[in-house]
PDB file of C-alpha atoms in Angstrom:
ATOM      1  CA  GLU A1257      -4.379  -8.141   4.166  1.00  0.00           C
ATOM      2  CA  ILE A1258      -7.477  -6.526   2.760  1.00  0.00           C
ATOM      3  CA  ALA A1259     -10.920  -7.824   3.693  1.00  0.00           C
ATOM      4  CA  ALA A1260     -13.746  -8.098   1.199  1.00  0.00           C
ATOM      5  CA  CYS A1261     -16.640  -5.759   1.897  1.00  0.00           C
ATOM      6  CA  GLY A1262     -19.073  -7.812  -0.156  1.00  0.00           C
ATOM      7  CA  ALA A1263     -21.190  -6.872  -3.163  1.00  0.00           C
ATOM      8  CA  PRO A1264     -23.257  -3.711  -3.538  1.00  0.00           C
ATOM      9  CA  ILE A1265     -26.641  -3.762  -1.840  1.00  0.00           C
ATOM     10  CA  PRO A1266     -29.795  -4.014  -4.010  1.00  0.00           C
ATOM     11  CA  GLU A1267     -30.636  -0.980  -6.166  1.00  0.00           C
ATOM     12  CA  HIS A1268     -27.059   0.345  -5.839  1.00  0.00           C
ATOM     13  CA  GLN A1269     -24.244   0.227  -8.366  1.00  0.00           C
ATOM     14  CA  ILE A1270     -20.537   0.744  -7.852  1.00  0.00           C
ATOM     15  CA  ARG A1271     -17.663   1.346 -10.180  1.00  0.00           C
ATOM     16  CA  ILE A1272     -13.934   1.789  -9.857  1.00  0.00           C
ATOM     17  CA  VAL A1273     -12.391   4.489 -12.047  1.00  0.00           C
ATOM     18  CA  ASP A1274      -8.899   5.717 -12.786  1.00  0.00           C
ATOM     19  CA  ASP A1275      -7.770   9.366 -12.614  1.00  0.00           C
ATOM     20  CA  THR A1276      -9.279  10.047 -16.046  1.00  0.00           C
ATOM     21  CA  GLY A1277     -12.697   8.724 -14.981  1.00  0.00           C
ATOM     22  CA  ARG A1278     -12.485   5.496 -16.987  1.00  0.00           C
ATOM     23  CA  GLU A1279     -13.604   2.261 -15.407  1.00  0.00           C
ATOM     24  CA  VAL A1280     -10.783  -0.103 -14.562  1.00  0.00           C
ATOM     25  CA  ALA A1281     -10.671  -3.877 -14.814  1.00  0.00           C
ATOM     26  CA  ASP A1282     -11.166  -6.273 -11.911  1.00  0.00           C
ATOM     27  CA  ARG A1283      -8.305  -6.277  -9.394  1.00  0.00           C
ATOM     28  CA  ARG A1284      -7.181  -2.794 -10.464  1.00  0.00           C
ATOM     29  CA  GLN A1285      -7.200  -0.094  -7.795  1.00  0.00           C
ATOM     30  CA  GLY A1286      -8.996   3.157  -8.461  1.00  0.00           C
ATOM     31  CA  ARG A1287     -11.509   5.609  -7.039  1.00  0.00           C
ATOM     32  CA  LEU A1288     -14.728   4.056  -5.715  1.00  0.00           C
ATOM     33  CA  GLN A1289     -17.920   5.647  -6.995  1.00  0.00           C
ATOM     34  CA  PHE A1290     -21.498   4.586  -6.412  1.00  0.00           C
ATOM     35  CA  SER A1291     -25.033   5.425  -7.368  1.00  0.00           C
ATOM     36  CA  GLY A1292     -28.371   4.423  -5.871  1.00  0.00           C
ATOM     37  CA  PRO A1293     -31.253   5.620  -3.765  1.00  0.00           C
ATOM     38  CA  SER A1294     -29.099   6.227  -0.634  1.00  0.00           C
ATOM     39  CA  ALA A1295     -26.676   8.581  -2.400  1.00  0.00           C
ATOM     40  CA  THR A1296     -26.712  12.127  -1.136  1.00  0.00           C
ATOM     41  CA  ARG A1297     -27.924  14.919  -3.377  1.00  0.00           C
ATOM     42  CA  GLY A1298     -25.087  17.090  -2.142  1.00  0.00           C
ATOM     43  CA  TYR A1299     -23.931  19.415   0.595  1.00  0.00           C
ATOM     44  CA  TYR A1300     -26.559  21.600   2.252  1.00  0.00           C
ATOM     45  CA  ARG A1301     -26.394  25.108   0.768  1.00  0.00           C
ATOM     46  CA  ASN A1302     -22.933  24.467  -0.685  1.00  0.00           C
ATOM     47  CA  GLU A1303     -23.223  24.170  -4.451  1.00  0.00           C
ATOM     48  CA  ALA A1304     -19.481  24.570  -5.060  1.00  0.00           C
ATOM     49  CA  ASN A1305     -18.519  21.526  -2.947  1.00  0.00           C
ATOM     50  CA  THR A1306     -21.484  19.554  -4.296  1.00  0.00           C
ATOM     51  CA  LYS A1307     -20.075  19.907  -7.845  1.00  0.00           C
ATOM     52  CA  HIS A1308     -16.842  18.175  -6.721  1.00  0.00           C
ATOM     53  CA  LEU A1309     -18.812  15.385  -5.072  1.00  0.00           C
ATOM     54  CA  PHE A1310     -20.212  13.974  -8.307  1.00  0.00           C
ATOM     55  CA  ASP A1311     -18.929  12.613 -11.604  1.00  0.00           C
ATOM     56  CA  GLY A1312     -22.128  12.756 -13.610  1.00  0.00           C
ATOM     57  CA  ASP A1313     -24.597  10.538 -11.723  1.00  0.00           C
ATOM     58  CA  TRP A1314     -21.821   8.850  -9.753  1.00  0.00           C
ATOM     59  CA  LEU A1315     -21.014   9.874  -6.180  1.00  0.00           C
ATOM     60  CA  GLU A1316     -17.306  10.138  -5.341  1.00  0.00           C
ATOM     61  CA  THR A1317     -16.809   8.278  -2.043  1.00  0.00           C
ATOM     62  CA  GLY A1318     -13.246   9.436  -1.407  1.00  0.00           C
ATOM     63  CA  ASP A1319     -12.182   5.811  -1.120  1.00  0.00           C
ATOM     64  CA  LEU A1320      -9.672   3.782  -3.086  1.00  0.00           C
ATOM     65  CA  ALA A1321     -10.808   0.273  -3.910  1.00  0.00           C
ATOM     66  CA  TYR A1322     -10.836  -2.609  -6.334  1.00  0.00           C
ATOM     67  CA  VAL A1323     -13.345  -5.287  -7.269  1.00  0.00           C
ATOM     68  CA  ALA A1324     -12.587  -8.993  -7.455  1.00  0.00           C
ATOM     69  CA  GLY A1325     -15.183 -11.710  -7.944  1.00  0.00           C
ATOM     70  CA  GLY A1326     -18.006  -9.202  -7.433  1.00  0.00           C
ATOM     71  CA  ASP A1327     -16.729  -8.170  -3.987  1.00  0.00           C
ATOM     72  CA  VAL A1328     -15.448  -4.674  -3.167  1.00  0.00           C
ATOM     73  CA  TYR A1329     -12.107  -4.300  -1.410  1.00  0.00           C
ATOM     74  CA  LEU A1330     -11.398  -0.914   0.204  1.00  0.00           C
ATOM     75  CA  THR A1331      -7.679  -0.155   0.098  1.00  0.00           C
ATOM     76  CA  GLY A1332      -7.500   3.383   1.524  1.00  0.00           C
ATOM     77  CA  ARG A1333      -8.645   6.970   1.326  1.00  0.00           C
ATOM     78  CA  ILE A1334      -7.710   9.308  -1.479  1.00  0.00           C
ATOM     79  CA  LYS A1335      -6.712  12.015   1.001  1.00  0.00           C
ATOM     80  CA  ASP A1336      -4.352   9.586   2.755  1.00  0.00           C
ATOM     81  CA  ILE A1337      -2.100   9.269  -0.286  1.00  0.00           C
ATOM     82  CA  ILE A1338       0.931  11.474  -0.705  1.00  0.00           C
ATOM     83  CA  ILE A1339       1.933  11.974  -4.335  1.00  0.00           C
ATOM     84  CA  ARG A1340       5.605  12.832  -4.566  1.00  0.00           C
ATOM     85  CA  GLY A1341       7.896  12.536  -7.558  1.00  0.00           C
ATOM     86  CA  GLY A1342       5.157  10.773  -9.502  1.00  0.00           C
ATOM     87  CA  ARG A1343       4.855   8.072  -6.825  1.00  0.00           C
ATOM     88  CA  ASN A1344       1.854   7.210  -4.669  1.00  0.00           C
ATOM     89  CA  ILE A1345       3.043   6.982  -1.085  1.00  0.00           C
ATOM     90  CA  TYR A1346       0.826   5.301   1.494  1.00  0.00           C
ATOM     91  CA  PRO A1347       1.802   6.814   4.853  1.00  0.00           C
ATOM     92  CA  HIS A1348       0.473   3.923   6.945  1.00  0.00           C
ATOM     93  CA  GLU A1349       2.824   1.501   5.158  1.00  0.00           C
ATOM     94  CA  VAL A1350       5.858   3.699   5.814  1.00  0.00           C
ATOM     95  CA  GLU A1351       4.790   4.343   9.407  1.00  0.00           C
ATOM     96  CA  ALA A1352       4.436   0.627  10.119  1.00  0.00           C
ATOM     97  CA  ALA A1353       7.855  -0.186   8.659  1.00  0.00           C
ATOM     98  CA  ILE A1354       9.603   2.626  10.574  1.00  0.00           C
ATOM     99  CA  GLY A1355       7.794   1.545  13.750  1.00  0.00           C
ATOM    100  CA  GLU A1356       9.634  -1.811  13.497  1.00  0.00           C
ATOM    101  CA  LEU A1357      13.073  -0.190  13.696  1.00  0.00           C
ATOM    102  CA  ASP A1358      15.112  -0.701  16.839  1.00  0.00           C
ATOM    103  CA  GLY A1359      14.930   2.507  18.884  1.00  0.00           C
ATOM    104  CA  VAL A1360      11.633   3.802  17.386  1.00  0.00           C
ATOM    105  CA  ARG A1361       8.466   3.576  19.470  1.00  0.00           C
ATOM    106  CA  GLN A1362       6.076   1.299  17.556  1.00  0.00           C
ATOM    107  CA  GLY A1363       2.809   3.018  16.702  1.00  0.00           C
ATOM    108  CA  CYS A1364       4.363   6.418  17.381  1.00  0.00           C
ATOM    109  CA  VAL A1365       5.376   7.431  13.870  1.00  0.00           C
ATOM    110  CA  ALA A1366       3.688   9.995  11.596  1.00  0.00           C
ATOM    111  CA  VAL A1367       4.424  10.358   7.875  1.00  0.00           C
ATOM    112  CA  PHE A1368       2.900  13.281   6.020  1.00  0.00           C
ATOM    113  CA  ALA A1369       3.367  15.863   3.291  1.00  0.00           C
ATOM    114  CA  SER A1370       4.345  19.392   4.162  1.00  0.00           C
ATOM    115  CA  HIS A1371       4.013  22.302   1.782  1.00  0.00           C
ATOM    116  CA  ALA A1372       7.176  24.399   1.764  1.00  0.00           C
ATOM    117  CA  THR A1373       7.300  28.062   0.788  1.00  0.00           C
ATOM    118  CA  ASP A1374       8.359  27.077  -2.751  1.00  0.00           C
ATOM    119  CA  HIS A1375       5.037  25.154  -3.056  1.00  0.00           C
ATOM    120  CA  ALA A1376       6.822  21.819  -3.418  1.00  0.00           C
ATOM    121  CA  GLU A1377       5.520  19.007  -1.204  1.00  0.00           C
ATOM    122  CA  LYS A1378       8.040  17.598   1.217  1.00  0.00           C
ATOM    123  CA  LEU A1379       7.863  14.141   2.703  1.00  0.00           C
ATOM    124  CA  VAL A1380       8.233  14.353   6.469  1.00  0.00           C
ATOM    125  CA  VAL A1381       8.717  11.612   9.040  1.00  0.00           C
ATOM    126  CA  VAL A1382       8.209  12.213  12.757  1.00  0.00           C
ATOM    127  CA  ALA A1383       9.264   9.248  14.892  1.00  0.00           C
ATOM    128  CA  GLU A1384       9.215   8.980  18.655  1.00  0.00           C
ATOM    129  CA  THR A1385      12.245   7.561  20.412  1.00  0.00           C
ATOM    130  CA  ARG A1386      13.479   7.281  23.976  1.00  0.00           C
ATOM    131  CA  GLU A1387      17.066   7.396  22.732  1.00  0.00           C
ATOM    132  CA  THR A1388      18.969  10.587  23.462  1.00  0.00           C
ATOM    133  CA  SER A1389      22.533  10.090  22.226  1.00  0.00           C
ATOM    134  CA  ALA A1390      23.620  11.903  19.038  1.00  0.00           C
ATOM    135  CA  GLU A1391      25.211   8.677  17.753  1.00  0.00           C
ATOM    136  CA  VAL A1392      21.961   6.700  18.053  1.00  0.00           C
ATOM    137  CA  HIS A1393      19.990   9.575  16.515  1.00  0.00           C
ATOM    138  CA  ALA A1394      22.356   9.560  13.516  1.00  0.00           C
ATOM    139  CA  ARG A1395      21.798   5.802  13.118  1.00  0.00           C
ATOM    140  CA  LEU A1396      18.043   6.169  13.425  1.00  0.00           C
ATOM    141  CA  ARG A1397      17.973   8.879  10.749  1.00  0.00           C
ATOM    142  CA  ARG A1398      19.939   6.640   8.374  1.00  0.00           C
ATOM    143  CA  ASP A1399      17.661   3.683   9.141  1.00  0.00           C
ATOM    144  CA  ILE A1400      14.543   5.791   8.610  1.00  0.00           C
ATOM    145  CA  ASP A1401      15.897   7.112   5.276  1.00  0.00           C
ATOM    146  CA  THR A1402      16.663   3.576   4.117  1.00  0.00           C
ATOM    147  CA  THR A1403      13.347   2.133   5.273  1.00  0.00           C
ATOM    148  CA  THR A1404      11.343   4.942   3.655  1.00  0.00           C
ATOM    149  CA  LEU A1405      13.252   4.479   0.422  1.00  0.00           C
ATOM    150  CA  ASP A1406      12.647   0.704   0.522  1.00  0.00           C
ATOM    151  CA  VAL A1407       8.904   1.046   1.206  1.00  0.00           C
ATOM    152  CA  ALA A1408       7.978   4.177  -0.735  1.00  0.00           C
ATOM    153  CA  GLY A1409      10.691   4.361  -3.351  1.00  0.00           C
ATOM    154  CA  ILE A1410      11.732   7.806  -2.197  1.00  0.00           C
ATOM    155  CA  ALA A1411      13.699   9.107   0.797  1.00  0.00           C
ATOM    156  CA  PRO A1412      12.106  11.561   3.240  1.00  0.00           C
ATOM    157  CA  ASP A1413      12.978  15.235   3.003  1.00  0.00           C
ATOM    158  CA  ASP A1414      12.862  15.719   6.763  1.00  0.00           C
ATOM    159  CA  VAL A1415      13.216  13.268   9.660  1.00  0.00           C
ATOM    160  CA  ILE A1416      12.266  14.521  13.103  1.00  0.00           C
ATOM    161  CA  LEU A1417      13.127  12.406  16.117  1.00  0.00           C
ATOM    162  CA  ALA A1418      10.788  13.339  18.918  1.00  0.00           C
ATOM    163  CA  PRO A1419      10.488  12.371  22.577  1.00  0.00           C
ATOM    164  CA  PRO A1420       7.729  10.017  23.772  1.00  0.00           C
ATOM    165  CA  ARG A1421       4.138  11.324  23.553  1.00  0.00           C
ATOM    166  CA  ALA A1422       5.061  13.984  20.942  1.00  0.00           C
ATOM    167  CA  VAL A1423       3.037  12.296  18.161  1.00  0.00           C
ATOM    168  CA  LEU A1424      -0.539  13.167  19.083  1.00  0.00           C
ATOM    169  CA  LYS A1425      -3.212  10.471  18.867  1.00  0.00           C
ATOM    170  CA  THR A1426      -6.962  10.323  18.891  1.00  0.00           C
ATOM    171  CA  SER A1427      -8.807   8.771  21.823  1.00  0.00           C
ATOM    172  CA  SER A1428      -8.962   5.529  19.821  1.00  0.00           C
ATOM    173  CA  GLY A1429      -5.184   5.462  19.466  1.00  0.00           C
ATOM    174  CA  LYS A1430      -4.932   6.543  15.844  1.00  0.00           C
TER     175      LYS A1430
END
């Protein structure tokens, strides 16, 4: 479920654009941009990064979103997406599905891209388990491959089964 964030505040405008910078129709996900009096003028003494922050007069928020009925719906962060084989992979969706597997510690899964020496991105899954037998590990690897393929449309390149507390978390549990 995605909650509505409401309409833009007075004197501010938003738009949702695709990868080419064209505005998209309602209910189409894209990059969220905004303009208005509260927009930053850029990074302090960092002209190079400031250039990447703007698309003309529009500030790039780094968020993915769509608009429906005048309300903005935030769907994720651009940096959170893994693009592999032409597919957009949302790690949190894969992590949640793998966390439901029997033998995997729920909330203790990390899915991320790793850059190999050949510069190709690899899709990596690290899942905590208390299981120790080779037979159960083999089953878990198969289940993780299948689940990742079902959710993301692509199988992981590497699956690492780790002991409890190996997947580090922030103080808020993320």
